[in-house]
Amino acid sequence: MKKNQWLSTVLVNGALILLVLFWSIPTIGLFVSSFRNRFDIQTSGWWTIVPHRAWETVTVLDPKELGLDSKSIMQVEGVEGTFEELRQGVTSPDGDTQVKWVGNRRLGRIEVQERVWTANWDFTLENYKQVLFGRDTEITRTDGTVTTVPGQDMTQAFLNSLTVAIPSTIIPILIAAFAAYAFAWMRFPGRRWLFIMVVGLLVVPLQIALVPILSDYQKLGLNGTFLAIWLAHTGFGLALATYLLYNYISTLPRETLESAFIDGASHFTVFTRLVLPLSVPALASFAIFQFLWVWNDYLVALVFLGVDPNNKVVTQRLADLTGTFGNAWHLLTAGAFISMLLPLIVFIGLQRFFVRGLLAGSVKG
Amino acid sequence: MAQLDNVNDRNEGFVANVVAWLGRAFLALIIPLIAFAAIYLGFIFLRDSNAPKWLITVVAIIWGVGGFALLFWVFNGIVERLPEPWSGRLQPFVFVGPAVAILMWYLTLPVYRTGWLGLFDRDGLPDGFSVFAPWTWPAAIQSDSFVGLQNYIDIFTQDLLQVALRNNLMWIVFGSTLSVIFGLLVAVLADRSKFERVSKTFIFLPMAISFVGASVIWNFMYEVRPAGETQIGLLNAVTVALGGTPHPWDKWVAIAPWNNLFLILIVVWLQAGFAMVLFSAALKGIPEELLEAGRIDGASEIQVFFRIMLPSIRGTIITVWTTIVIFTLKIFDVVWVMTGGQFGTHVIATQFYRQSFTARNAGIGSAIAIILLLAVVPVMIYNLKQFREQEAF
């Protein structure tokens, strides 16, 4: 029995560790890559930072000087092979050296390589500097040519994201809290039907609204302004916010509120002085929810902010960079990591609220 | 005011009343005016100013958040100054009004407007027709651009949506199933482990990452280099090391529609944490005695899992499943950033975006949006039913 238990503990923890490891690999890859220089990112995998054995060139030979005929079997440095075989690299019998033909038949060179322990530990903060401060960098390649890479100023996009995300988080919560209070504690005609509308709208996909709202914005001259995107995020998040906050506010103790009314407090006072402070857990959990959603949003920004390049948010900038791939890998890694930083901080810091918020909305019933 | 006290008594009440009334009327008028002026000036500043970016950010946040709070305060102030029956009648609408108005504008009306727009060709509504055109229905029918259900016929006959629908089905089936399975697996394992908190945090972490960010991350997994060169994508490096040939996994037409799976994996990676949290909470809610009883009766752990745990958390599984299904139905960002919908990876939402905004065919785009809406209607009905049952509203 004891032995059995021990085995199951090992199995459970082993499987769990494996899963966690598996889950973290992609993020670790990005994290490591963001500190590697441009050349390294493009020529070797990020996992090569782990010490491993690799071939390192010790001598370079010129096939012409050696008088080799690339059409037949050649003998170089104790190994022999055809051109195709040499292109792949031929290992000596003892396995310590490798001979490799690099380049084409006519102009190629032959490299004699030895197997050594190595790790690509050439880390740099250059990517972050470029992404954050938009600094141009000069890169000297191994052959001596110098290329200037224009920087990408993500700071602006970062500020734009903040400008979009903070009001888009607070405004819907404010409006939803007022509405939730009214639904829970005020009596007025149409209350039931209006709330049924809120519940029905919970699942309506926002795609349905993009074209009509865009045409409204055009008429109002709102396109490309922050107000436009705040309102859009408010509209798309409001149903869920109202529903979740209603669930919470309606369970507040009736006596507390009633005693306040007896003392002559108005609804507005009760709401601001009593209900809002009491609802902080619910408000916070939804705030985190909405913040992550808005910060990570791409579609709404693409449709409503796409007009003005100065207003682009982080996700848009990242997506733009992804489009011009190949040469921007290094910027992409640092940019992506910066874009993740704030939501990760918010998320880890307020994780408990977040989880509670999820549970308030979904597990009930 | 002290001087007023010395004035003749009869006049005092009258004058004070008039002054008070005027003062109130003045305040009731001037405060909203100042409020609106402040809000408007803020808007102009934000739209036209060349101030440094950080200043704009700060002003925008204060203006945006403060503006809405100010509006509530002002409207409430006006309503509370009204005579009693009216203030009581109107106050609920000050509270609930903005939410209802915004929901109507952003979700209720668009359902109807998009539905209407979907009956027109690519030029959209003819000139002079407002979006509320159904009230002028006969005239609209005469216009050239009204095509009736033609957009819907086109969608299904011209292969605009067939690939997308097939892919969405794959997203729903594999996306939700894999998320639920992984979520459940981690929840059950973590429940028995000493490292519960740490491991759950790690699995949960990707939830904070944007789809665009995740796309960048996963490009490092799927990146392909020609055979013979050093692979910098992990998946291809492993493939080559095992003696295979490198492939552009998500962009590999030869395996369509299965290349969609490589996109689905990304979202499973992002979403499994969500499922895990809910399952974990549900598992902790199962009474310990129930599990003990099962074990004492000689059930193996696997039997306990399938016979006791699964049935007990059935409700949660359904909730999580539907949430993820709705979510995968609308999936957009990952596909758009990774493949742009090419290589047979279009989904309903990317096809909607392409038709509405790239091809500028609002008619087809709207019809696609309506199809998306129809797909969630069963969930909506289910929600409303649940709500009616559990609420004595």
Short mmCIF file of N, CA and C in Angstrom, two decimals, chain B residues 66-120:
data_model
loop_
_atom_site.label_atom_id
_atom_site.label_comp_id
_atom_site.label_asym_id
_atom_site.label_seq_id
_atom_site.Cartn_x
_atom_site.Cartn_y
_atom_site.Cartn_z
N GLY B 66 -13.10 60.73 -16.08
CA GLY B 66 -13.77 61.81 -15.36
C GLY B 66 -15.02 62.28 -16.07
N GLY B 67 -14.96 62.34 -17.37
CA GLY B 67 -16.10 62.82 -18.15
C GLY B 67 -17.34 62.00 -17.89
N PHE B 68 -17.19 60.69 -17.89
CA PHE B 68 -18.36 59.84 -17.68
C PHE B 68 -18.88 59.97 -16.25
N ALA B 69 -17.96 60.05 -15.30
CA ALA B 69 -18.39 60.22 -13.91
C ALA B 69 -19.13 61.54 -13.75
N LEU B 70 -18.59 62.58 -14.39
CA LEU B 70 -19.20 63.91 -14.34
C LEU B 70 -20.62 63.87 -14.91
N LEU B 71 -20.79 63.18 -16.02
CA LEU B 71 -22.11 63.10 -16.65
C LEU B 71 -23.13 62.49 -15.68
N PHE B 72 -22.73 61.40 -15.04
CA PHE B 72 -23.64 60.77 -14.09
C PHE B 72 -24.01 61.74 -12.97
N TRP B 73 -22.99 62.43 -12.46
CA TRP B 73 -23.19 63.33 -11.34
C TRP B 73 -24.13 64.46 -11.74
N VAL B 74 -23.89 65.03 -12.93
CA VAL B 74 -24.70 66.16 -13.38
C VAL B 74 -26.15 65.73 -13.61
N PHE B 75 -26.35 64.64 -14.32
CA PHE B 75 -27.72 64.21 -14.61
C PHE B 75 -28.46 63.86 -13.33
N ASN B 76 -27.74 63.20 -12.44
CA ASN B 76 -28.37 62.85 -11.17
C ASN B 76 -28.74 64.12 -10.40
N GLY B 77 -27.84 65.11 -10.45
CA GLY B 77 -28.11 66.37 -9.76
C GLY B 77 -29.35 67.03 -10.30
N ILE B 78 -29.48 67.05 -11.62
CA ILE B 78 -30.65 67.66 -12.24
C ILE B 78 -31.91 66.93 -11.80
N VAL B 79 -31.88 65.61 -11.88
CA VAL B 79 -33.07 64.84 -11.57
C VAL B 79 -33.44 64.98 -10.09
N GLU B 80 -32.45 65.02 -9.22
CA GLU B 80 -32.76 65.13 -7.79
C GLU B 80 -33.36 66.48 -7.43
N ARG B 81 -33.11 67.50 -8.27
CA ARG B 81 -33.67 68.82 -8.00
C ARG B 81 -35.12 68.93 -8.45
N LEU B 82 -35.57 67.97 -9.24
CA LEU B 82 -36.96 68.00 -9.71
C LEU B 82 -37.89 67.74 -8.53
N PRO B 83 -39.15 68.18 -8.66
CA PRO B 83 -40.13 67.87 -7.62
C PRO B 83 -40.27 66.37 -7.42
N GLU B 84 -40.70 65.97 -6.22
CA GLU B 84 -40.58 64.59 -5.78
C GLU B 84 -41.09 63.50 -6.73
N PRO B 85 -42.36 63.46 -7.11
CA PRO B 85 -42.74 62.28 -7.89
C PRO B 85 -41.87 62.10 -9.12
N TRP B 86 -41.49 63.20 -9.73
CA TRP B 86 -40.71 63.09 -10.97
C TRP B 86 -39.30 62.63 -10.71
N SER B 87 -38.70 63.16 -9.67
CA SER B 87 -37.31 62.75 -9.42
C SER B 87 -37.27 61.25 -9.12
N GLY B 88 -38.27 60.79 -8.37
CA GLY B 88 -38.33 59.35 -8.06
C GLY B 88 -38.53 58.51 -9.31
N ARG B 89 -39.36 59.02 -10.21
CA ARG B 89 -39.63 58.27 -11.43
C ARG B 89 -38.44 58.24 -12.38
N LEU B 90 -37.74 59.38 -12.42
CA LEU B 90 -36.68 59.50 -13.43
C LEU B 90 -35.33 58.94 -12.98
N GLN B 91 -35.12 58.96 -11.66
CA GLN B 91 -33.78 58.58 -11.20
C GLN B 91 -33.32 57.20 -11.67
N PRO B 92 -34.19 56.18 -11.64
CA PRO B 92 -33.72 54.88 -12.14
C PRO B 92 -33.18 54.96 -13.56
N PHE B 93 -33.77 55.85 -14.34
CA PHE B 93 -33.33 55.91 -15.74
C PHE B 93 -32.02 56.65 -15.89
N VAL B 94 -31.71 57.53 -14.92
CA VAL B 94 -30.37 58.13 -14.93
C VAL B 94 -29.34 57.03 -14.67
N PHE B 95 -29.69 56.11 -13.77
CA PHE B 95 -28.77 55.03 -13.43
C PHE B 95 -28.64 54.03 -14.56
N VAL B 96 -29.76 53.62 -15.10
CA VAL B 96 -29.75 52.51 -16.03
C VAL B 96 -29.66 53.00 -17.48
N GLY B 97 -30.01 54.26 -17.67
CA GLY B 97 -30.11 54.81 -19.03
C GLY B 97 -28.85 54.69 -19.87
N PRO B 98 -27.70 55.16 -19.36
CA PRO B 98 -26.49 55.09 -20.19
C PRO B 98 -26.17 53.66 -20.63
N ALA B 99 -26.31 52.72 -19.70
CA ALA B 99 -26.01 51.33 -20.06
C ALA B 99 -26.95 50.85 -21.16
N VAL B 100 -28.24 51.13 -20.98
CA VAL B 100 -29.21 50.67 -21.97
C VAL B 100 -28.95 51.34 -23.32
N ALA B 101 -28.70 52.67 -23.27
CA ALA B 101 -28.48 53.38 -24.53
C ALA B 101 -27.27 52.81 -25.26
N ILE B 102 -26.18 52.59 -24.53
CA ILE B 102 -24.97 52.09 -25.19
C ILE B 102 -25.19 50.68 -25.71
N LEU B 103 -25.85 49.85 -24.91
CA LEU B 103 -26.12 48.48 -25.38
C LEU B 103 -27.00 48.48 -26.62
N MET B 104 -27.98 49.37 -26.62
CA MET B 104 -28.84 49.47 -27.80
C MET B 104 -28.03 49.88 -29.03
N TRP B 105 -27.20 50.90 -28.82
CA TRP B 105 -26.43 51.42 -29.95
C TRP B 105 -25.42 50.39 -30.45
N TYR B 106 -24.76 49.73 -29.52
CA TYR B 106 -23.65 48.87 -29.92
C TYR B 106 -24.02 47.42 -30.19
N LEU B 107 -25.12 46.95 -29.65
CA LEU B 107 -25.41 45.53 -29.86
C LEU B 107 -26.83 45.25 -30.39
N THR B 108 -27.83 45.92 -29.82
CA THR B 108 -29.19 45.58 -30.24
C THR B 108 -29.50 46.07 -31.65
N LEU B 109 -29.33 47.38 -31.85
CA LEU B 109 -29.59 47.92 -33.17
C LEU B 109 -28.70 47.31 -34.26
N PRO B 110 -27.41 47.13 -34.02
CA PRO B 110 -26.57 46.53 -35.07
C PRO B 110 -27.08 45.18 -35.57
N VAL B 111 -27.70 44.41 -34.68
CA VAL B 111 -28.23 43.12 -35.13
C VAL B 111 -29.18 43.36 -36.29
N TYR B 112 -30.03 44.34 -36.09
CA TYR B 112 -31.03 44.66 -37.05
C TYR B 112 -30.45 45.38 -38.27
N ARG B 113 -29.54 46.31 -38.00
CA ARG B 113 -28.94 47.07 -39.11
C ARG B 113 -28.07 46.17 -39.98
N THR B 114 -27.29 45.30 -39.35
CA THR B 114 -26.43 44.40 -40.12
C THR B 114 -27.28 43.43 -40.92
N GLY B 115 -28.36 42.96 -40.30
CA GLY B 115 -29.27 42.07 -41.01
C GLY B 115 -29.83 42.75 -42.26
N TRP B 116 -30.16 44.00 -42.11
CA TRP B 116 -30.71 44.76 -43.24
C TRP B 116 -29.64 44.97 -44.30
N LEU B 117 -28.44 45.35 -43.87
CA LEU B 117 -27.33 45.61 -44.79
C LEU B 117 -26.98 44.35 -45.59
N GLY B 118 -27.17 43.20 -44.96
CA GLY B 118 -26.84 41.94 -45.62
C GLY B 118 -27.74 41.62 -46.80
N LEU B 119 -28.79 42.41 -46.97
CA LEU B 119 -29.69 42.16 -48.10
C LEU B 119 -29.33 43.02 -49.30
N PHE B 120 -28.24 43.79 -49.19
CA PHE B 120 -27.86 44.67 -50.29
C PHE B 120 -26.55 44.20 -50.90
#
